[in-house]
Amino acid sequence: MIPEPAERVAARTFPVAELRRRLAARPEADWLRNLRGSALASVEAKGLPTRRDEAWKYTDVGALGVAAYGAAEAPVGTPPAIKSLTETLQLVLVNGFLVTPGPEVLPAGVSISRLDASISAELVQARLGGVLSPEGKPFVALNTASFAEGVVVRIAAGTDVETPIELISLGLPGGEPVAFHPRCLVVVEAGATATLIERHCGKGRYFSNGVVEVALADHATLRHYTLQDEAADAVHVGTLGIALGKESRYEGVVVHVGARLARHEVHAGIDGDRASFSLDGAYLGSAQQHIDNTTWVTHRAVGGNSRQVFKGVLDEQAKGIFQGKVLVERDAQKTDAHQLSKALLLSDRAEMDGKPELEIYADDVKCGHGCTVGDIDEKALFYLRARGIDEETARALLIEAFLAEVMEQIAVGPVREAFAAVVGQRLGGAHLIRRTDDHW
Amino acid sequence: MPMATNNEAPLLEIRNLRAKVEGREILKGIDLTIPAGEVHAVMGPNGSGKSTLSYVLAGRDGYEITDGTVLYRGRDLLALKPEERACDGIFLAFQYPVEIPGVTGFNFLKTAVNSVRRHRGESELDAMQFLKLVRKKAADLGVGEEMLKRAVNSGFSGGEKKRYEALQMALLEPRLMILDETDSGLDIDALKVVAEGVTRMRSPERGMLVITHYQRILDYILPDRVHVLAHGQIAQSGGPELAHELERTGYAQYAGQAA
Ligand SMILES: Nc1ncnc2c1ncn2[C@@H]1O[C@H](COP(=O)(O)OP(=O)(O)OP(=O)(O)O)[C@@H](O)[C@H]1O
Ligand SMILES: [Mg+2]
């Protein structure tokens, strides 16, 4: 193998000494200091992944120079007001710092606090890094070593929380580009049900490297809707880990419309029998956007169900990636696992890469996967135009129709409508995406 | 804005129209004039170019016009985009309506109606006004509420698709109606309902081009003229009696012409 030029390697290595200095200055509990220390050691040893790493074959985060971005400082002044999508329990992180810690009065059974708050210390110590270990995940390691303030959400056993919890991460660099690392731990206890909305937006040049860990106890349910609407120059890496207990349900939808480069990486473990996991994704890319959805779903228990549908629309020189791996372990009999990736390419220069993969060691399973790439149906386009609908509107209608299967998975009406409105807004122009950075 | 028109000119005037598909000449010099207020039927064997003619008039891509002109109300039709033609009053009821999964009928119909209304300088209809309109027209044509809720043409039976074309036509109130085998696939009762709907739209300003293989629909929509299209040309024209004659004789007499 040809060695990489020295300056390339340097660009991929984070300023570890600086990180170490910051950590030493932080008054933190020993257990957290240890967790961060070992994460930092792994960052130091490995740096950022390169395309030689199988999991990063299509996406080169380091090439965009984010390693040189300075660490974000705590924001000063009043936090910007952000319109909620619907009635929610809203939390706002600016550059990874929690500026709006949520409403003072929370519904019974819901607790929301900073990761370092004393009331959640025991829970956090027991769970943080438990769903997503930094091992082999360079960006999780970097987040673990670097996160400023995080959020822990706990839904007590048997609670059914109707009001969605809305976690907003805003990137607002002052002048120079910054890097920040939002961190969130969600624990849904036995038989509880909740909805989590995650929104990422901002302005300017920044690197957001978020980690969300979700622990679902037996019979718990989480609906999780993510809108990645980062600024046009932003680099977004989000890693999501989900541990599913017996007969628990995870219903996730992720919609990407923003960022220069986005990588959404999901690790789901079907650990309890008859758990059900569904993850749907929709993404729009134009200009030179690069949107990567990478998922690992591991079935370890009997009778699990997993479904993934990703649909992307790529215009101009945008590039889409779908890498999905479903692993069915030997004991995971009666597993039903499906994944599907479909992309519409609107320009000759747009590109779609990647692969769905199945690795099955159990013999009594139903599994399937598929991957298609196509363009707009010309017959349908003509039919619409022949009814007086102009070409742009007709295209937008067909694209929305293509994405509808994913959007319909958002079970909460106002959230579905709000996400669809953002998508619709981006479809309104001569090109796929009309930039409207100010809509939050 | 509606386009400037010449009120003296015929509604549609096709002169020596020649068109190629994939390098092969399909229309080989069509001459056909439809004055406002008239209904013209076009009959002819399979593959003779009837649908090709209808697509060329509606503005579908993929046809190379090698000669001739098409004037619609005195203006060059071929220079317009499909949506401009539709907004100016041309409506093609497709022989094979296209299924569009994911686009709900309600959204589609409302977008189409409001596009055309905007173009005509009329106010757009809001959801309630539109619902009222569509319910009435749908009831007239026997289109069930359930069909309106589904995606456009998705999983519709052959006959349902044709009724749905007729509904769109009634909603858009076109000036030149081109019906490409709208009768095929309709059962006897549905044919009567649809044909009556079409007949209600007859007016001194409107014209129709009714492409069909069967006399039956012409019993309802009495044509002023009947043309035989064979091998890409109008081989014969006559009054309504020509349709009856063809019913008896078939197209054998046109075989081999204009090859
Ligand atoms: N896209 C195309 N590529 C190649 N040939 C085509 C294409 N479209 C039409 N044709 C050919 O043009 C000829 C005329 O077709 P057209 O559909 O206009 O016939 P028609 O008169 O409507 O027939 P029918 O009565 O069966 O509906 C046929 O031979 C057909 O195969
Ligand atoms: Mg035909």
mmCIF file with all atom_site columns, C-alpha atoms in Angstrom, chain A residues 307-388:
data_model
loop_
_atom_site.group_PDB
_atom_site.id
_atom_site.type_symbol
_atom_site.label_atom_id
_atom_site.label_alt_id
_atom_site.label_comp_id
_atom_site.label_asym_id
_atom_site.label_entity_id
_atom_site.label_seq_id
_atom_site.pdbx_PDB_ins_code
_atom_site.Cartn_x
_atom_site.Cartn_y
_atom_site.Cartn_z
_atom_site.occupancy
_atom_site.B_iso_or_equiv
_atom_site.pdbx_formal_charge
_atom_site.auth_seq_id
_atom_site.auth_comp_id
_atom_site.auth_asym_id
_atom_site.auth_atom_id
_atom_site.pdbx_PDB_model_num
ATOM 1  C CA . ARG A 1 307 ? -36.915 -2.736  8.276   1.00 0.00 ? 307 ARG A CA 1
ATOM 2  C CA . GLN A 1 308 ? -34.949 -0.004  6.556   1.00 0.00 ? 308 GLN A CA 1
ATOM 3  C CA . VAL A 1 309 ? -35.986 2.084   3.577   1.00 0.00 ? 309 VAL A CA 1
ATOM 4  C CA . PHE A 1 310 ? -33.724 4.856   2.320   1.00 0.00 ? 310 PHE A CA 1
ATOM 5  C CA . LYS A 1 311 ? -34.708 7.111   -0.540  1.00 0.00 ? 311 LYS A CA 1
ATOM 6  C CA . GLY A 1 312 ? -32.522 9.819   -1.996  1.00 0.00 ? 312 GLY A CA 1
ATOM 7  C CA . VAL A 1 313 ? -32.812 12.461  -4.667  1.00 0.00 ? 313 VAL A CA 1
ATOM 8  C CA . LEU A 1 314 ? -29.542 13.740  -6.084  1.00 0.00 ? 314 LEU A CA 1
ATOM 9  C CA . ASP A 1 315 ? -29.078 16.681  -8.413  1.00 0.00 ? 315 ASP A CA 1
ATOM 10 C CA . GLU A 1 316 ? -26.080 18.428  -9.977  1.00 0.00 ? 316 GLU A CA 1
ATOM 11 C CA . GLN A 1 317 ? -22.867 16.858  -8.589  1.00 0.00 ? 317 GLN A CA 1
ATOM 12 C CA . ALA A 1 318 ? -24.333 15.543  -5.380  1.00 0.00 ? 318 ALA A CA 1
ATOM 13 C CA . LYS A 1 319 ? -23.290 12.153  -4.158  1.00 0.00 ? 319 LYS A CA 1
ATOM 14 C CA . GLY A 1 320 ? -25.259 9.693   -2.090  1.00 0.00 ? 320 GLY A CA 1
ATOM 15 C CA . ILE A 1 321 ? -24.005 6.671   -0.184  1.00 0.00 ? 321 ILE A CA 1
ATOM 16 C CA . PHE A 1 322 ? -25.942 3.852   1.372   1.00 0.00 ? 322 PHE A CA 1
ATOM 17 C CA . GLN A 1 323 ? -24.063 1.150   3.210   1.00 0.00 ? 323 GLN A CA 1
ATOM 18 C CA . GLY A 1 324 ? -26.311 -1.113  5.165   1.00 0.00 ? 324 GLY A CA 1
ATOM 19 C CA . LYS A 1 325 ? -25.231 -4.238  6.883   1.00 0.00 ? 325 LYS A CA 1
ATOM 20 C CA . VAL A 1 326 ? -27.647 -6.615  8.515   1.00 0.00 ? 326 VAL A CA 1
ATOM 21 C CA . LEU A 1 327 ? -26.065 -9.341  10.591  1.00 0.00 ? 327 LEU A CA 1
ATOM 22 C CA . VAL A 1 328 ? -28.244 -12.203 11.793  1.00 0.00 ? 328 VAL A CA 1
ATOM 23 C CA . GLU A 1 329 ? -26.478 -14.220 14.457  1.00 0.00 ? 329 GLU A CA 1
ATOM 24 C CA . ARG A 1 330 ? -26.885 -17.951 14.823  1.00 0.00 ? 330 ARG A CA 1
ATOM 25 C CA . ASP A 1 331 ? -29.421 -17.799 17.634  1.00 0.00 ? 331 ASP A CA 1
ATOM 26 C CA . ALA A 1 332 ? -31.555 -15.107 16.026  1.00 0.00 ? 332 ALA A CA 1
ATOM 27 C CA . GLN A 1 333 ? -34.073 -17.512 14.520  1.00 0.00 ? 333 GLN A CA 1
ATOM 28 C CA . LYS A 1 334 ? -37.361 -16.225 13.035  1.00 0.00 ? 334 LYS A CA 1
ATOM 29 C CA . THR A 1 335 ? -35.750 -12.932 12.205  1.00 0.00 ? 335 THR A CA 1
ATOM 30 C CA . ASP A 1 336 ? -37.445 -10.804 9.583   1.00 0.00 ? 336 ASP A CA 1
ATOM 31 C CA . ALA A 1 337 ? -35.001 -8.268  8.156   1.00 0.00 ? 337 ALA A CA 1
ATOM 32 C CA . HIS A 1 338 ? -35.316 -6.073  5.098   1.00 0.00 ? 338 HIS A CA 1
ATOM 33 C CA . GLN A 1 339 ? -33.443 -3.148  3.690   1.00 0.00 ? 339 GLN A CA 1
ATOM 34 C CA . LEU A 1 340 ? -33.955 -1.129  0.590   1.00 0.00 ? 340 LEU A CA 1
ATOM 35 C CA . SER A 1 341 ? -32.101 1.771   -0.966  1.00 0.00 ? 341 SER A CA 1
ATOM 36 C CA . LYS A 1 342 ? -33.577 3.754   -3.834  1.00 0.00 ? 342 LYS A CA 1
ATOM 37 C CA . ALA A 1 343 ? -32.148 6.836   -5.457  1.00 0.00 ? 343 ALA A CA 1
ATOM 38 C CA . LEU A 1 344 ? -33.321 9.225   -8.133  1.00 0.00 ? 344 LEU A CA 1
ATOM 39 C CA . LEU A 1 345 ? -30.537 10.872  -10.078 1.00 0.00 ? 345 LEU A CA 1
ATOM 40 C CA . LEU A 1 346 ? -31.615 14.149  -11.630 1.00 0.00 ? 346 LEU A CA 1
ATOM 41 C CA . SER A 1 347 ? -28.346 14.955  -13.350 1.00 0.00 ? 347 SER A CA 1
ATOM 42 C CA . ASP A 1 348 ? -25.692 13.030  -15.249 1.00 0.00 ? 348 ASP A CA 1
ATOM 43 C CA . ARG A 1 349 ? -23.086 14.115  -12.762 1.00 0.00 ? 349 ARG A CA 1
ATOM 44 C CA . ALA A 1 350 ? -24.945 13.031  -9.659  1.00 0.00 ? 350 ALA A CA 1
ATOM 45 C CA . GLU A 1 351 ? -23.766 9.752   -8.189  1.00 0.00 ? 351 GLU A CA 1
ATOM 46 C CA . MET A 1 352 ? -24.967 6.998   -5.888  1.00 0.00 ? 352 MET A CA 1
ATOM 47 C CA . ASP A 1 353 ? -22.694 4.422   -4.299  1.00 0.00 ? 353 ASP A CA 1
ATOM 48 C CA . GLY A 1 354 ? -22.736 1.755   -1.715  1.00 0.00 ? 354 GLY A CA 1
ATOM 49 C CA . LYS A 1 355 ? -24.283 -1.540  -0.970  1.00 0.00 ? 355 LYS A CA 1
ATOM 50 C CA . PRO A 1 356 ? -26.806 -3.287  1.200   1.00 0.00 ? 356 PRO A CA 1
ATOM 51 C CA . GLU A 1 357 ? -25.340 -6.413  2.755   1.00 0.00 ? 357 GLU A CA 1
ATOM 52 C CA . LEU A 1 358 ? -26.789 -9.404  4.549   1.00 0.00 ? 358 LEU A CA 1
ATOM 53 C CA . GLU A 1 359 ? -24.782 -11.773 6.672   1.00 0.00 ? 359 GLU A CA 1
ATOM 54 C CA . ILE A 1 360 ? -26.911 -14.589 8.010   1.00 0.00 ? 360 ILE A CA 1
ATOM 55 C CA . TYR A 1 361 ? -25.920 -17.360 10.390  1.00 0.00 ? 361 TYR A CA 1
ATOM 56 C CA . ALA A 1 362 ? -29.408 -18.484 11.446  1.00 0.00 ? 362 ALA A CA 1
ATOM 57 C CA . ASP A 1 363 ? -31.334 -20.813 9.172   1.00 0.00 ? 363 ASP A CA 1
ATOM 58 C CA . ASP A 1 364 ? -34.965 -19.928 9.812   1.00 0.00 ? 364 ASP A CA 1
ATOM 59 C CA . VAL A 1 365 ? -35.156 -16.286 8.738   1.00 0.00 ? 365 VAL A CA 1
ATOM 60 C CA . LYS A 1 366 ? -36.799 -14.010 6.204   1.00 0.00 ? 366 LYS A CA 1
ATOM 61 C CA . CYS A 1 367 ? -34.357 -11.471 4.854   1.00 0.00 ? 367 CYS A CA 1
ATOM 62 C CA . GLY A 1 368 ? -34.230 -9.294  1.812   1.00 0.00 ? 368 GLY A CA 1
ATOM 63 C CA . HIS A 1 369 ? -32.423 -6.354  0.388   1.00 0.00 ? 369 HIS A CA 1
ATOM 64 C CA . GLY A 1 370 ? -32.504 -4.220  -2.693  1.00 0.00 ? 370 GLY A CA 1
ATOM 65 C CA . CYS A 1 371 ? -30.824 -1.280  -4.256  1.00 0.00 ? 371 CYS A CA 1
ATOM 66 C CA . THR A 1 372 ? -32.068 0.726   -7.228  1.00 0.00 ? 372 THR A CA 1
ATOM 67 C CA . VAL A 1 373 ? -31.031 3.873   -9.028  1.00 0.00 ? 373 VAL A CA 1
ATOM 68 C CA . GLY A 1 374 ? -33.249 5.581   -11.567 1.00 0.00 ? 374 GLY A CA 1
ATOM 69 C CA . ASP A 1 375 ? -34.402 8.880   -12.899 1.00 0.00 ? 375 ASP A CA 1
ATOM 70 C CA . ILE A 1 376 ? -37.686 10.745  -13.116 1.00 0.00 ? 376 ILE A CA 1
ATOM 71 C CA . ASP A 1 377 ? -40.418 8.838   -14.931 1.00 0.00 ? 377 ASP A CA 1
ATOM 72 C CA . GLU A 1 378 ? -40.766 10.785  -18.196 1.00 0.00 ? 378 GLU A CA 1
ATOM 73 C CA . LYS A 1 379 ? -44.218 9.389   -18.881 1.00 0.00 ? 379 LYS A CA 1
ATOM 74 C CA . ALA A 1 380 ? -45.511 10.576  -15.541 1.00 0.00 ? 380 ALA A CA 1
ATOM 75 C CA . LEU A 1 381 ? -43.845 13.949  -16.063 1.00 0.00 ? 381 LEU A CA 1
ATOM 76 C CA . PHE A 1 382 ? -45.559 14.399  -19.426 1.00 0.00 ? 382 PHE A CA 1
ATOM 77 C CA . TYR A 1 383 ? -48.902 13.325  -18.007 1.00 0.00 ? 383 TYR A CA 1
ATOM 78 C CA . LEU A 1 384 ? -48.712 16.025  -15.336 1.00 0.00 ? 384 LEU A CA 1
ATOM 79 C CA . ARG A 1 385 ? -47.566 18.671  -17.790 1.00 0.00 ? 385 ARG A CA 1
ATOM 80 C CA . ALA A 1 386 ? -50.358 17.739  -20.184 1.00 0.00 ? 386 ALA A CA 1
ATOM 81 C CA . ARG A 1 387 ? -52.709 18.809  -17.396 1.00 0.00 ? 387 ARG A CA 1
ATOM 82 C CA . GLY A 1 388 ? -51.238 22.295  -17.271 1.00 0.00 ? 388 GLY A CA 1
#
